[in-house]
Amino acid sequence: MNNPSFIAACGLYCATCRAYKKGKCPGCRNNGKATWCSVRNCCQKHGWDSCAACTEMPLGKCRKFNSTIGKIFGLIFHSDRKGCILRIREVGPEKFAEEMQAAGSYNRPVKP
């Protein structure tokens, strides 16, 4: 099921998430309740699948991506959204999805 459509706007890989696997979350792209997510809203507004496609500014300077909520989320779930986005930029969404599915990880990029 390694499918780039399971990459969330912030770079996490929904298909290997426990909530997704248990049917408790439809994933980022299909989650109509995720209107609170400024990262998702920004990507939708610009027609991007994820922040990996952003050409507006460097990732480190984006207030939406580097919000307090995003930092708290990262601490709680031990996630590395920035690492995921950088990996998507490096290898492309298809290869990233393949790596994440093979590793069973949704919150940290796979190190080759």
JSON list of N, CA and C in Angstrom, two decimals, residues 8-90:
[
{"chain": "A", "resi": 8, "resn": "ALA", "atom": "N", "xyz": [0.92, 13.08, 4.32]},
{"chain": "A", "resi": 8, "resn": "ALA", "atom": "CA", "xyz": [0.20, 14.24, 4.85]},
{"chain": "A", "resi": 8, "resn": "ALA", "atom": "C", "xyz": [0.87, 15.52, 4.37]},
{"chain": "A", "resi": 9, "resn": "ALA", "atom": "N", "xyz": [0.16, 16.62, 4.44]},
{"chain": "A", "resi": 9, "resn": "ALA", "atom": "CA", "xyz": [0.69, 17.91, 4.02]},
{"chain": "A", "resi": 9, "resn": "ALA", "atom": "C", "xyz": [2.00, 18.24, 4.73]},
{"chain": "A", "resi": 10, "resn": "CYS", "atom": "N", "xyz": [2.12, 17.83, 5.98]},
{"chain": "A", "resi": 10, "resn": "CYS", "atom": "CA", "xyz": [3.31, 18.12, 6.78]},
{"chain": "A", "resi": 10, "resn": "CYS", "atom": "C", "xyz": [4.43, 17.10, 6.56]},
{"chain": "A", "resi": 11, "resn": "GLY", "atom": "N", "xyz": [4.19, 16.06, 5.77]},
{"chain": "A", "resi": 11, "resn": "GLY", "atom": "CA", "xyz": [5.23, 15.09, 5.45]},
{"chain": "A", "resi": 11, "resn": "GLY", "atom": "C", "xyz": [5.10, 13.76, 6.15]},
{"chain": "A", "resi": 12, "resn": "LEU", "atom": "N", "xyz": [4.23, 13.65, 7.15]},
{"chain": "A", "resi": 12, "resn": "LEU", "atom": "CA", "xyz": [4.05, 12.36, 7.82]},
{"chain": "A", "resi": 12, "resn": "LEU", "atom": "C", "xyz": [3.35, 11.39, 6.87]},
{"chain": "A", "resi": 13, "resn": "TYR", "atom": "N", "xyz": [3.52, 10.11, 7.12]},
{"chain": "A", "resi": 13, "resn": "TYR", "atom": "CA", "xyz": [2.96, 9.08, 6.23]},
{"chain": "A", "resi": 13, "resn": "TYR", "atom": "C", "xyz": [1.79, 8.39, 6.92]},
{"chain": "A", "resi": 14, "resn": "CYS", "atom": "N", "xyz": [0.58, 8.78, 6.57]},
{"chain": "A", "resi": 14, "resn": "CYS", "atom": "CA", "xyz": [-0.65, 8.33, 7.24]},
{"chain": "A", "resi": 14, "resn": "CYS", "atom": "C", "xyz": [-0.89, 6.82, 7.19]},
{"chain": "A", "resi": 15, "resn": "ALA", "atom": "N", "xyz": [-0.49, 6.16, 6.13]},
{"chain": "A", "resi": 15, "resn": "ALA", "atom": "CA", "xyz": [-0.84, 4.74, 5.94]},
{"chain": "A", "resi": 15, "resn": "ALA", "atom": "C", "xyz": [-0.25, 3.83, 7.01]},
{"chain": "A", "resi": 16, "resn": "THR", "atom": "N", "xyz": [0.79, 4.26, 7.70]},
{"chain": "A", "resi": 16, "resn": "THR", "atom": "CA", "xyz": [1.37, 3.42, 8.74]},
{"chain": "A", "resi": 16, "resn": "THR", "atom": "C", "xyz": [1.04, 3.93, 10.15]},
{"chain": "A", "resi": 17, "resn": "CYS", "atom": "N", "xyz": [0.19, 4.92, 10.25]},
{"chain": "A", "resi": 17, "resn": "CYS", "atom": "CA", "xyz": [-0.23, 5.48, 11.53]},
{"chain": "A", "resi": 17, "resn": "CYS", "atom": "C", "xyz": [-1.23, 4.53, 12.20]},
{"chain": "A", "resi": 18, "resn": "ARG", "atom": "N", "xyz": [-1.07, 4.36, 13.51]},
{"chain": "A", "resi": 18, "resn": "ARG", "atom": "CA", "xyz": [-1.97, 3.47, 14.26]},
{"chain": "A", "resi": 18, "resn": "ARG", "atom": "C", "xyz": [-3.43, 3.91, 14.15]},
{"chain": "A", "resi": 19, "resn": "ALA", "atom": "N", "xyz": [-3.71, 5.19, 14.25]},
{"chain": "A", "resi": 19, "resn": "ALA", "atom": "CA", "xyz": [-5.10, 5.68, 14.17]},
{"chain": "A", "resi": 19, "resn": "ALA", "atom": "C", "xyz": [-5.68, 5.38, 12.80]},
{"chain": "A", "resi": 20, "resn": "TYR", "atom": "N", "xyz": [-4.87, 5.55, 11.76]},
{"chain": "A", "resi": 20, "resn": "TYR", "atom": "CA", "xyz": [-5.34, 5.26, 10.40]},
{"chain": "A", "resi": 20, "resn": "TYR", "atom": "C", "xyz": [-5.62, 3.76, 10.24]},
{"chain": "A", "resi": 21, "resn": "LYS", "atom": "N", "xyz": [-4.70, 2.94, 10.71]},
{"chain": "A", "resi": 21, "resn": "LYS", "atom": "CA", "xyz": [-4.85, 1.49, 10.59]},
{"chain": "A", "resi": 21, "resn": "LYS", "atom": "C", "xyz": [-6.08, 0.98, 11.34]},
{"chain": "A", "resi": 22, "resn": "LYS", "atom": "N", "xyz": [-6.43, 1.62, 12.45]},
{"chain": "A", "resi": 22, "resn": "LYS", "atom": "CA", "xyz": [-7.59, 1.21, 13.23]},
{"chain": "A", "resi": 22, "resn": "LYS", "atom": "C", "xyz": [-8.89, 1.83, 12.72]},
{"chain": "A", "resi": 23, "resn": "GLY", "atom": "N", "xyz": [-8.81, 2.63, 11.66]},
{"chain": "A", "resi": 23, "resn": "GLY", "atom": "CA", "xyz": [-10.01, 3.25, 11.11]},
{"chain": "A", "resi": 23, "resn": "GLY", "atom": "C", "xyz": [-10.50, 4.45, 11.89]},
{"chain": "A", "resi": 24, "resn": "LYS", "atom": "N", "xyz": [-9.66, 4.98, 12.77]},
{"chain": "A", "resi": 24, "resn": "LYS", "atom": "CA", "xyz": [-10.06, 6.12, 13.59]},
{"chain": "A", "resi": 24, "resn": "LYS", "atom": "C", "xyz": [-9.74, 7.46, 12.92]},
{"chain": "A", "resi": 25, "resn": "CYS", "atom": "N", "xyz": [-8.99, 7.44, 11.86]},
{"chain": "A", "resi": 25, "resn": "CYS", "atom": "CA", "xyz": [-8.61, 8.65, 11.13]},
{"chain": "A", "resi": 25, "resn": "CYS", "atom": "C", "xyz": [-8.58, 8.31, 9.64]},
{"chain": "A", "resi": 26, "resn": "PRO", "atom": "N", "xyz": [-9.15, 9.17, 8.80]},
{"chain": "A", "resi": 26, "resn": "PRO", "atom": "CA", "xyz": [-9.14, 8.90, 7.37]},
{"chain": "A", "resi": 26, "resn": "PRO", "atom": "C", "xyz": [-7.85, 9.31, 6.66]},
{"chain": "A", "resi": 27, "resn": "GLY", "atom": "N", "xyz": [-6.91, 9.85, 7.41]},
{"chain": "A", "resi": 27, "resn": "GLY", "atom": "CA", "xyz": [-5.69, 10.36, 6.80]},
{"chain": "A", "resi": 27, "resn": "GLY", "atom": "C", "xyz": [-5.84, 11.85, 6.54]},
{"chain": "A", "resi": 28, "resn": "CYS", "atom": "N", "xyz": [-4.76, 12.52, 6.34]},
{"chain": "A", "resi": 28, "resn": "CYS", "atom": "CA", "xyz": [-4.75, 13.97, 6.19]},
{"chain": "A", "resi": 28, "resn": "CYS", "atom": "C", "xyz": [-5.61, 14.47, 5.03]},
{"chain": "A", "resi": 29, "resn": "ARG", "atom": "N", "xyz": [-5.42, 13.91, 3.88]},
{"chain": "A", "resi": 29, "resn": "ARG", "atom": "CA", "xyz": [-6.11, 14.42, 2.69]},
{"chain": "A", "resi": 29, "resn": "ARG", "atom": "C", "xyz": [-7.61, 14.24, 2.73]},
{"chain": "A", "resi": 30, "resn": "ASN", "atom": "N", "xyz": [-8.08, 13.18, 3.38]},
{"chain": "A", "resi": 30, "resn": "ASN", "atom": "CA", "xyz": [-9.51, 12.90, 3.41]},
{"chain": "A", "resi": 30, "resn": "ASN", "atom": "C", "xyz": [-10.17, 13.28, 4.73]},
{"chain": "A", "resi": 31, "resn": "ASN", "atom": "N", "xyz": [-9.47, 13.99, 5.57]},
{"chain": "A", "resi": 31, "resn": "ASN", "atom": "CA", "xyz": [-10.00, 14.33, 6.89]},
{"chain": "A", "resi": 31, "resn": "ASN", "atom": "C", "xyz": [-10.69, 15.69, 6.85]},
{"chain": "A", "resi": 32, "resn": "GLY", "atom": "N", "xyz": [-11.99, 15.68, 6.65]},
{"chain": "A", "resi": 32, "resn": "GLY", "atom": "CA", "xyz": [-12.76, 16.92, 6.60]},
{"chain": "A", "resi": 32, "resn": "GLY", "atom": "C", "xyz": [-12.76, 17.68, 7.91]},
{"chain": "A", "resi": 33, "resn": "LYS", "atom": "N", "xyz": [-12.41, 17.01, 9.01]},
{"chain": "A", "resi": 33, "resn": "LYS", "atom": "CA", "xyz": [-12.37, 17.66, 10.32]},
{"chain": "A", "resi": 33, "resn": "LYS", "atom": "C", "xyz": [-11.05, 18.37, 10.58]},
{"chain": "A", "resi": 34, "resn": "ALA", "atom": "N", "xyz": [-10.10, 18.22, 9.69]},
{"chain": "A", "resi": 34, "resn": "ALA", "atom": "CA", "xyz": [-8.76, 18.80, 9.90]},
{"chain": "A", "resi": 34, "resn": "ALA", "atom": "C", "xyz": [-8.66, 20.24, 9.39]},
{"chain": "A", "resi": 35, "resn": "THR", "atom": "N", "xyz": [-9.76, 20.95, 9.40]},
{"chain": "A", "resi": 35, "resn": "THR", "atom": "CA", "xyz": [-9.74, 22.34, 8.93]},
{"chain": "A", "resi": 35, "resn": "THR", "atom": "C", "xyz": [-8.88, 23.23, 9.82]},
{"chain": "A", "resi": 36, "resn": "TRP", "atom": "N", "xyz": [-8.59, 22.77, 11.03]},
{"chain": "A", "resi": 36, "resn": "TRP", "atom": "CA", "xyz": [-7.75, 23.51, 11.97]},
{"chain": "A", "resi": 36, "resn": "TRP", "atom": "C", "xyz": [-6.29, 23.52, 11.55]},
{"chain": "A", "resi": 37, "resn": "CYS", "atom": "N", "xyz": [-5.87, 22.61, 10.68]},
{"chain": "A", "resi": 37, "resn": "CYS", "atom": "CA", "xyz": [-4.46, 22.46, 10.33]},
{"chain": "A", "resi": 37, "resn": "CYS", "atom": "C", "xyz": [-4.05, 23.51, 9.29]},
{"chain": "A", "resi": 38, "resn": "SER", "atom": "N", "xyz": [-3.25, 24.47, 9.73]},
{"chain": "A", "resi": 38, "resn": "SER", "atom": "CA", "xyz": [-2.82, 25.54, 8.83]},
{"chain": "A", "resi": 38, "resn": "SER", "atom": "C", "xyz": [-1.88, 25.04, 7.73]},
{"chain": "A", "resi": 39, "resn": "VAL", "atom": "N", "xyz": [-1.12, 24.00, 8.03]},
{"chain": "A", "resi": 39, "resn": "VAL", "atom": "CA", "xyz": [-0.21, 23.43, 7.03]},
{"chain": "A", "resi": 39, "resn": "VAL", "atom": "C", "xyz": [-1.04, 22.81, 5.90]},
{"chain": "A", "resi": 40, "resn": "ARG", "atom": "N", "xyz": [-2.01, 22.01, 6.27]},
{"chain": "A", "resi": 40, "resn": "ARG", "atom": "CA", "xyz": [-2.90, 21.37, 5.29]},
{"chain": "A", "resi": 40, "resn": "ARG", "atom": "C", "xyz": [-3.65, 22.42, 4.48]},
{"chain": "A", "resi": 41, "resn": "ASN", "atom": "N", "xyz": [-4.16, 23.45, 5.16]},
{"chain": "A", "resi": 41, "resn": "ASN", "atom": "CA", "xyz": [-4.90, 24.50, 4.47]},
{"chain": "A", "resi": 41, "resn": "ASN", "atom": "C", "xyz": [-4.02, 25.24, 3.47]},
{"chain": "A", "resi": 42, "resn": "CYS", "atom": "N", "xyz": [-2.78, 25.51, 3.85]},
{"chain": "A", "resi": 42, "resn": "CYS", "atom": "CA", "xyz": [-1.85, 26.20, 2.96]},
{"chain": "A", "resi": 42, "resn": "CYS", "atom": "C", "xyz": [-1.55, 25.35, 1.72]},
{"chain": "A", "resi": 43, "resn": "CYS", "atom": "N", "xyz": [-1.29, 24.07, 1.93]},
{"chain": "A", "resi": 43, "resn": "CYS", "atom": "CA", "xyz": [-1.00, 23.18, 0.81]},
{"chain": "A", "resi": 43, "resn": "CYS", "atom": "C", "xyz": [-2.20, 23.09, -0.13]},
{"chain": "A", "resi": 44, "resn": "GLN", "atom": "N", "xyz": [-3.39, 22.98, 0.43]},
{"chain": "A", "resi": 44, "resn": "GLN", "atom": "CA", "xyz": [-4.59, 22.91, -0.41]},
{"chain": "A", "resi": 44, "resn": "GLN", "atom": "C", "xyz": [-4.77, 24.20, -1.20]},
{"chain": "A", "resi": 45, "resn": "LYS", "atom": "N", "xyz": [-4.56, 25.32, -0.55]},
{"chain": "A", "resi": 45, "resn": "LYS", "atom": "CA", "xyz": [-4.70, 26.63, -1.20]},
{"chain": "A", "resi": 45, "resn": "LYS", "atom": "C", "xyz": [-3.77, 26.77, -2.40]},
{"chain": "A", "resi": 46, "resn": "HIS", "atom": "N", "xyz": [-2.55, 26.24, -2.26]},
{"chain": "A", "resi": 46, "resn": "HIS", "atom": "CA", "xyz": [-1.56, 26.35, -3.33]},
{"chain": "A", "resi": 46, "resn": "HIS", "atom": "C", "xyz": [-1.58, 25.18, -4.31]},
{"chain": "A", "resi": 47, "resn": "GLY", "atom": "N", "xyz": [-2.37, 24.15, -4.02]},
{"chain": "A", "resi": 47, "resn": "GLY", "atom": "CA", "xyz": [-2.44, 23.00, -4.90]},
{"chain": "A", "resi": 47, "resn": "GLY", "atom": "C", "xyz": [-1.27, 22.04, -4.74]},
{"chain": "A", "resi": 48, "resn": "TRP", "atom": "N", "xyz": [-0.63, 22.07, -3.58]},
{"chain": "A", "resi": 48, "resn": "TRP", "atom": "CA", "xyz": [0.51, 21.20, -3.29]},
{"chain": "A", "resi": 48, "resn": "TRP", "atom": "C", "xyz": [0.03, 19.97, -2.54]},
{"chain": "A", "resi": 49, "resn": "ASP", "atom": "N", "xyz": [0.67, 18.84, -2.77]},
{"chain": "A", "resi": 49, "resn": "ASP", "atom": "CA", "xyz": [0.37, 17.64, -2.00]},
{"chain": "A", "resi": 49, "resn": "ASP", "atom": "C", "xyz": [0.96, 17.73, -0.60]},
{"chain": "A", "resi": 50, "resn": "SER", "atom": "N", "xyz": [2.12, 18.35, -0.49]},
{"chain": "A", "resi": 50, "resn": "SER", "atom": "CA", "xyz": [2.78, 18.52, 0.82]},
{"chain": "A", "resi": 50, "resn": "SER", "atom": "C", "xyz": [3.68, 19.74, 0.77]},
{"chain": "A", "resi": 51, "resn": "CYS", "atom": "N", "xyz": [4.24, 20.08, 1.90]},
{"chain": "A", "resi": 51, "resn": "CYS", "atom": "CA", "xyz": [5.17, 21.20, 1.98]},
{"chain": "A", "resi": 51, "resn": "CYS", "atom": "C", "xyz": [6.43, 20.97, 1.15]},
{"chain": "A", "resi": 52, "resn": "ALA", "atom": "N", "xyz": [6.67, 19.75, 0.74]},
{"chain": "A", "resi": 52, "resn": "ALA", "atom": "CA", "xyz": [7.83, 19.45, -0.11]},
{"chain": "A", "resi": 52, "resn": "ALA", "atom": "C", "xyz": [7.76, 20.21, -1.42]},
{"chain": "A", "resi": 53, "resn": "ALA", "atom": "N", "xyz": [6.56, 20.56, -1.86]},
{"chain": "A", "resi": 53, "resn": "ALA", "atom": "CA", "xyz": [6.39, 21.27, -3.13]},
{"chain": "A", "resi": 53, "resn": "ALA", "atom": "C", "xyz": [6.43, 22.79, -2.97]},
{"chain": "A", "resi": 54, "resn": "CYS", "atom": "N", "xyz": [6.54, 23.27, -1.74]},
{"chain": "A", "resi": 54, "resn": "CYS", "atom": "CA", "xyz": [6.49, 24.71, -1.48]},
{"chain": "A", "resi": 54, "resn": "CYS", "atom": "C", "xyz": [7.67, 25.44, -2.10]},
{"chain": "A", "resi": 55, "resn": "THR", "atom": "N", "xyz": [7.35, 26.54, -2.75]},
{"chain": "A", "resi": 55, "resn": "THR", "atom": "CA", "xyz": [8.37, 27.40, -3.34]},
{"chain": "A", "resi": 55, "resn": "THR", "atom": "C", "xyz": [8.28, 28.81, -2.76]},
{"chain": "A", "resi": 56, "resn": "GLU", "atom": "N", "xyz": [7.42, 29.00, -1.77]},
{"chain": "A", "resi": 56, "resn": "GLU", "atom": "CA", "xyz": [7.18, 30.33, -1.20]},
{"chain": "A", "resi": 56, "resn": "GLU", "atom": "C", "xyz": [8.33, 30.82, -0.32]},
{"chain": "A", "resi": 57, "resn": "MET", "atom": "N", "xyz": [8.88, 29.92, 0.50]},
{"chain": "A", "resi": 57, "resn": "MET", "atom": "CA", "xyz": [9.93, 30.30, 1.44]},
{"chain": "A", "resi": 57, "resn": "MET", "atom": "C", "xyz": [10.64, 29.06, 1.95]},
{"chain": "A", "resi": 58, "resn": "PRO", "atom": "N", "xyz": [11.82, 29.24, 2.55]},
{"chain": "A", "resi": 58, "resn": "PRO", "atom": "CA", "xyz": [12.51, 28.09, 3.14]},
{"chain": "A", "resi": 58, "resn": "PRO", "atom": "C", "xyz": [11.66, 27.49, 4.27]},
{"chain": "A", "resi": 59, "resn": "LEU", "atom": "N", "xyz": [11.68, 26.20, 4.38]},
{"chain": "A", "resi": 59, "resn": "LEU", "atom": "CA", "xyz": [10.88, 25.48, 5.37]},
{"chain": "A", "resi": 59, "resn": "LEU", "atom": "C", "xyz": [11.12, 26.00, 6.79]},
{"chain": "A", "resi": 60, "resn": "GLY", "atom": "N", "xyz": [12.36, 26.29, 7.11]},
{"chain": "A", "resi": 60, "resn": "GLY", "atom": "CA", "xyz": [12.70, 26.77, 8.44]},
{"chain": "A", "resi": 60, "resn": "GLY", "atom": "C", "xyz": [12.11, 28.12, 8.80]},
{"chain": "A", "resi": 61, "resn": "LYS", "atom": "N", "xyz": [11.69, 28.88, 7.81]},
{"chain": "A", "resi": 61, "resn": "LYS", "atom": "CA", "xyz": [11.12, 30.21, 8.06]},
{"chain": "A", "resi": 61, "resn": "LYS", "atom": "C", "xyz": [9.60, 30.23, 8.01]},
{"chain": "A", "resi": 62, "resn": "CYS", "atom": "N", "xyz": [8.98, 29.12, 7.69]},
{"chain": "A", "resi": 62, "resn": "CYS", "atom": "CA", "xyz": [7.52, 29.07, 7.57]},
{"chain": "A", "resi": 62, "resn": "CYS", "atom": "C", "xyz": [6.87, 29.00, 8.95]},
{"chain": "A", "resi": 63, "resn": "ARG", "atom": "N", "xyz": [6.08, 30.00, 9.26]},
{"chain": "A", "resi": 63, "resn": "ARG", "atom": "CA", "xyz": [5.41, 30.05, 10.57]},
{"chain": "A", "resi": 63, "resn": "ARG", "atom": "C", "xyz": [4.33, 28.98, 10.69]},
{"chain": "A", "resi": 64, "resn": "LYS", "atom": "N", "xyz": [3.71, 28.64, 9.59]},
{"chain": "A", "resi": 64, "resn": "LYS", "atom": "CA", "xyz": [2.67, 27.61, 9.64]},
{"chain": "A", "resi": 64, "resn": "LYS", "atom": "C", "xyz": [3.29, 26.25, 9.95]},
{"chain": "A", "resi": 65, "resn": "PHE", "atom": "N", "xyz": [4.36, 25.92, 9.27]},
{"chain": "A", "resi": 65, "resn": "PHE", "atom": "CA", "xyz": [5.01, 24.63, 9.46]},
{"chain": "A", "resi": 65, "resn": "PHE", "atom": "C", "xyz": [5.68, 24.55, 10.84]},
{"chain": "A", "resi": 66, "resn": "ASN", "atom": "N", "xyz": [6.25, 25.64, 11.29]},
{"chain": "A", "resi": 66, "resn": "ASN", "atom": "CA", "xyz": [7.01, 25.66, 12.54]},
{"chain": "A", "resi": 66, "resn": "ASN", "atom": "C", "xyz": [6.20, 26.26, 13.70]},
{"chain": "A", "resi": 67, "resn": "SER", "atom": "N", "xyz": [4.92, 26.06, 13.69]},
{"chain": "A", "resi": 67, "resn": "SER", "atom": "CA", "xyz": [4.05, 26.61, 14.73]},
{"chain": "A", "resi": 67, "resn": "SER", "atom": "C", "xyz": [4.27, 25.91, 16.07]},
{"chain": "A", "resi": 68, "resn": "THR", "atom": "N", "xyz": [3.77, 26.52, 17.11]},
{"chain": "A", "resi": 68, "resn": "THR", "atom": "CA", "xyz": [3.85, 25.93, 18.45]},
{"chain": "A", "resi": 68, "resn": "THR", "atom": "C", "xyz": [3.14, 24.59, 18.48]},
{"chain": "A", "resi": 69, "resn": "ILE", "atom": "N", "xyz": [1.98, 24.51, 17.85]},
{"chain": "A", "resi": 69, "resn": "ILE", "atom": "CA", "xyz": [1.22, 23.26, 17.81]},
{"chain": "A", "resi": 69, "resn": "ILE", "atom": "C", "xyz": [2.04, 22.17, 17.11]},
{"chain": "A", "resi": 70, "resn": "GLY", "atom": "N", "xyz": [2.69, 22.52, 16.02]},
{"chain": "A", "resi": 70, "resn": "GLY", "atom": "CA", "xyz": [3.53, 21.57, 15.30]},
{"chain": "A", "resi": 70, "resn": "GLY", "atom": "C", "xyz": [4.69, 21.07, 16.16]},
{"chain": "A", "resi": 71, "resn": "LYS", "atom": "N", "xyz": [5.28, 21.96, 16.94]},
{"chain": "A", "resi": 71, "resn": "LYS", "atom": "CA", "xyz": [6.39, 21.58, 17.81]},
{"chain": "A", "resi": 71, "resn": "LYS", "atom": "C", "xyz": [5.91, 20.66, 18.93]},
{"chain": "A", "resi": 72, "resn": "ILE", "atom": "N", "xyz": [4.76, 20.98, 19.50]},
{"chain": "A", "resi": 72, "resn": "ILE", "atom": "CA", "xyz": [4.19, 20.12, 20.55]},
{"chain": "A", "resi": 72, "resn": "ILE", "atom": "C", "xyz": [3.86, 18.75, 19.98]},
{"chain": "A", "resi": 73, "resn": "PHE", "atom": "N", "xyz": [3.25, 18.73, 18.81]},
{"chain": "A", "resi": 73, "resn": "PHE", "atom": "CA", "xyz": [2.92, 17.48, 18.13]},
{"chain": "A", "resi": 73, "resn": "PHE", "atom": "C", "xyz": [4.18, 16.64, 17.95]},
{"chain": "A", "resi": 74, "resn": "GLY", "atom": "N", "xyz": [5.26, 17.29, 17.50]},
{"chain": "A", "resi": 74, "resn": "GLY", "atom": "CA", "xyz": [6.52, 16.60, 17.29]},
{"chain": "A", "resi": 74, "resn": "GLY", "atom": "C", "xyz": [7.09, 15.98, 18.55]},
{"chain": "A", "resi": 75, "resn": "LEU", "atom": "N", "xyz": [6.97, 16.70, 19.66]},
{"chain": "A", "resi": 75, "resn": "LEU", "atom": "CA", "xyz": [7.45, 16.18, 20.94]},
{"chain": "A", "resi": 75, "resn": "LEU", "atom": "C", "xyz": [6.61, 15.00, 21.42]},
{"chain": "A", "resi": 76, "resn": "ILE", "atom": "N", "xyz": [5.31, 15.13, 21.34]},
{"chain": "A", "resi": 76, "resn": "ILE", "atom": "CA", "xyz": [4.41, 14.08, 21.83]},
{"chain": "A", "resi": 76, "resn": "ILE", "atom": "C", "xyz": [4.57, 12.79, 21.01]},
{"chain": "A", "resi": 77, "resn": "PHE", "atom": "N", "xyz": [4.62, 12.94, 19.69]},
{"chain": "A", "resi": 77, "resn": "PHE", "atom": "CA", "xyz": [4.66, 11.76, 18.83]},
{"chain": "A", "resi": 77, "resn": "PHE", "atom": "C", "xyz": [6.05, 11.41, 18.32]},
{"chain": "A", "resi": 78, "resn": "HIS", "atom": "N", "xyz": [7.07, 12.12, 18.83]},
{"chain": "A", "resi": 78, "resn": "HIS", "atom": "CA", "xyz": [8.45, 11.87, 18.41]},
{"chain": "A", "resi": 78, "resn": "HIS", "atom": "C", "xyz": [8.57, 11.91, 16.89]},
{"chain": "A", "resi": 79, "resn": "SER", "atom": "N", "xyz": [7.90, 12.88, 16.29]},
{"chain": "A", "resi": 79, "resn": "SER", "atom": "CA", "xyz": [7.90, 12.96, 14.83]},
{"chain": "A", "resi": 79, "resn": "SER", "atom": "C", "xyz": [8.92, 13.96, 14.33]},
{"chain": "A", "resi": 80, "resn": "ASP", "atom": "N", "xyz": [9.32, 13.76, 13.10]},
{"chain": "A", "resi": 80, "resn": "ASP", "atom": "CA", "xyz": [10.28, 14.64, 12.44]},
{"chain": "A", "resi": 80, "resn": "ASP", "atom": "C", "xyz": [9.69, 15.07, 11.10]},
{"chain": "A", "resi": 81, "resn": "ARG", "atom": "N", "xyz": [8.75, 16.00, 11.18]},
{"chain": "A", "resi": 81, "resn": "ARG", "atom": "CA", "xyz": [8.09, 16.45, 9.96]},
{"chain": "A", "resi": 81, "resn": "ARG", "atom": "C", "xyz": [9.07, 17.10, 8.99]},
{"chain": "A", "resi": 82, "resn": "LYS", "atom": "N", "xyz": [10.00, 17.90, 9.52]},
{"chain": "A", "resi": 82, "resn": "LYS", "atom": "CA", "xyz": [10.98, 18.55, 8.66]},
{"chain": "A", "resi": 82, "resn": "LYS", "atom": "C", "xyz": [11.84, 17.51, 7.95]},
{"chain": "A", "resi": 83, "resn": "GLY", "atom": "N", "xyz": [12.28, 16.50, 8.69]},
{"chain": "A", "resi": 83, "resn": "GLY", "atom": "CA", "xyz": [13.06, 15.43, 8.08]},
{"chain": "A", "resi": 83, "resn": "GLY", "atom": "C", "xyz": [12.29, 14.71, 6.99]},
{"chain": "A", "resi": 84, "resn": "CYS", "atom": "N", "xyz": [11.01, 14.51, 7.21]},
{"chain": "A", "resi": 84, "resn": "CYS", "atom": "CA", "xyz": [10.16, 13.86, 6.20]},
{"chain": "A", "resi": 84, "resn": "CYS", "atom": "C", "xyz": [10.07, 14.71, 4.95]},
{"chain": "A", "resi": 85, "resn": "ILE", "atom": "N", "xyz": [9.83, 16.01, 5.12]},
{"chain": "A", "resi": 85, "resn": "ILE", "atom": "CA", "xyz": [9.73, 16.91, 3.97]},
{"chain": "A", "resi": 85, "resn": "ILE", "atom": "C", "xyz": [11.05, 16.94, 3.21]},
{"chain": "A", "resi": 86, "resn": "LEU", "atom": "N", "xyz": [12.15, 17.02, 3.92]},
{"chain": "A", "resi": 86, "resn": "LEU", "atom": "CA", "xyz": [13.45, 17.04, 3.24]},
{"chain": "A", "resi": 86, "resn": "LEU", "atom": "C", "xyz": [13.70, 15.73, 2.50]},
{"chain": "A", "resi": 87, "resn": "ARG", "atom": "N", "xyz": [13.27, 14.62, 3.08]},
{"chain": "A", "resi": 87, "resn": "ARG", "atom": "CA", "xyz": [13.44, 13.31, 2.41]},
{"chain": "A", "resi": 87, "resn": "ARG", "atom": "C", "xyz": [12.57, 13.24, 1.16]},
{"chain": "A", "resi": 88, "resn": "ILE", "atom": "N", "xyz": [11.35, 13.76, 1.23]},
{"chain": "A", "resi": 88, "resn": "ILE", "atom": "CA", "xyz": [10.48, 13.79, 0.04]},
{"chain": "A", "resi": 88, "resn": "ILE", "atom": "C", "xyz": [11.14, 14.61, -1.06]},
{"chain": "A", "resi": 89, "resn": "ARG", "atom": "N", "xyz": [11.71, 15.73, -0.69]},
{"chain": "A", "resi": 89, "resn": "ARG", "atom": "CA", "xyz": [12.40, 16.57, -1.69]},
{"chain": "A", "resi": 89, "resn": "ARG", "atom": "C", "xyz": [13.60, 15.84, -2.28]},
{"chain": "A", "resi": 90, "resn": "GLU", "atom": "N", "xyz": [14.26, 15.04, -1.48]},
{"chain": "A", "resi": 90, "resn": "GLU", "atom": "CA", "xyz": [15.46, 14.32, -1.93]},
{"chain": "A", "resi": 90, "resn": "GLU", "atom": "C", "xyz": [15.13, 13.16, -2.87]}
]
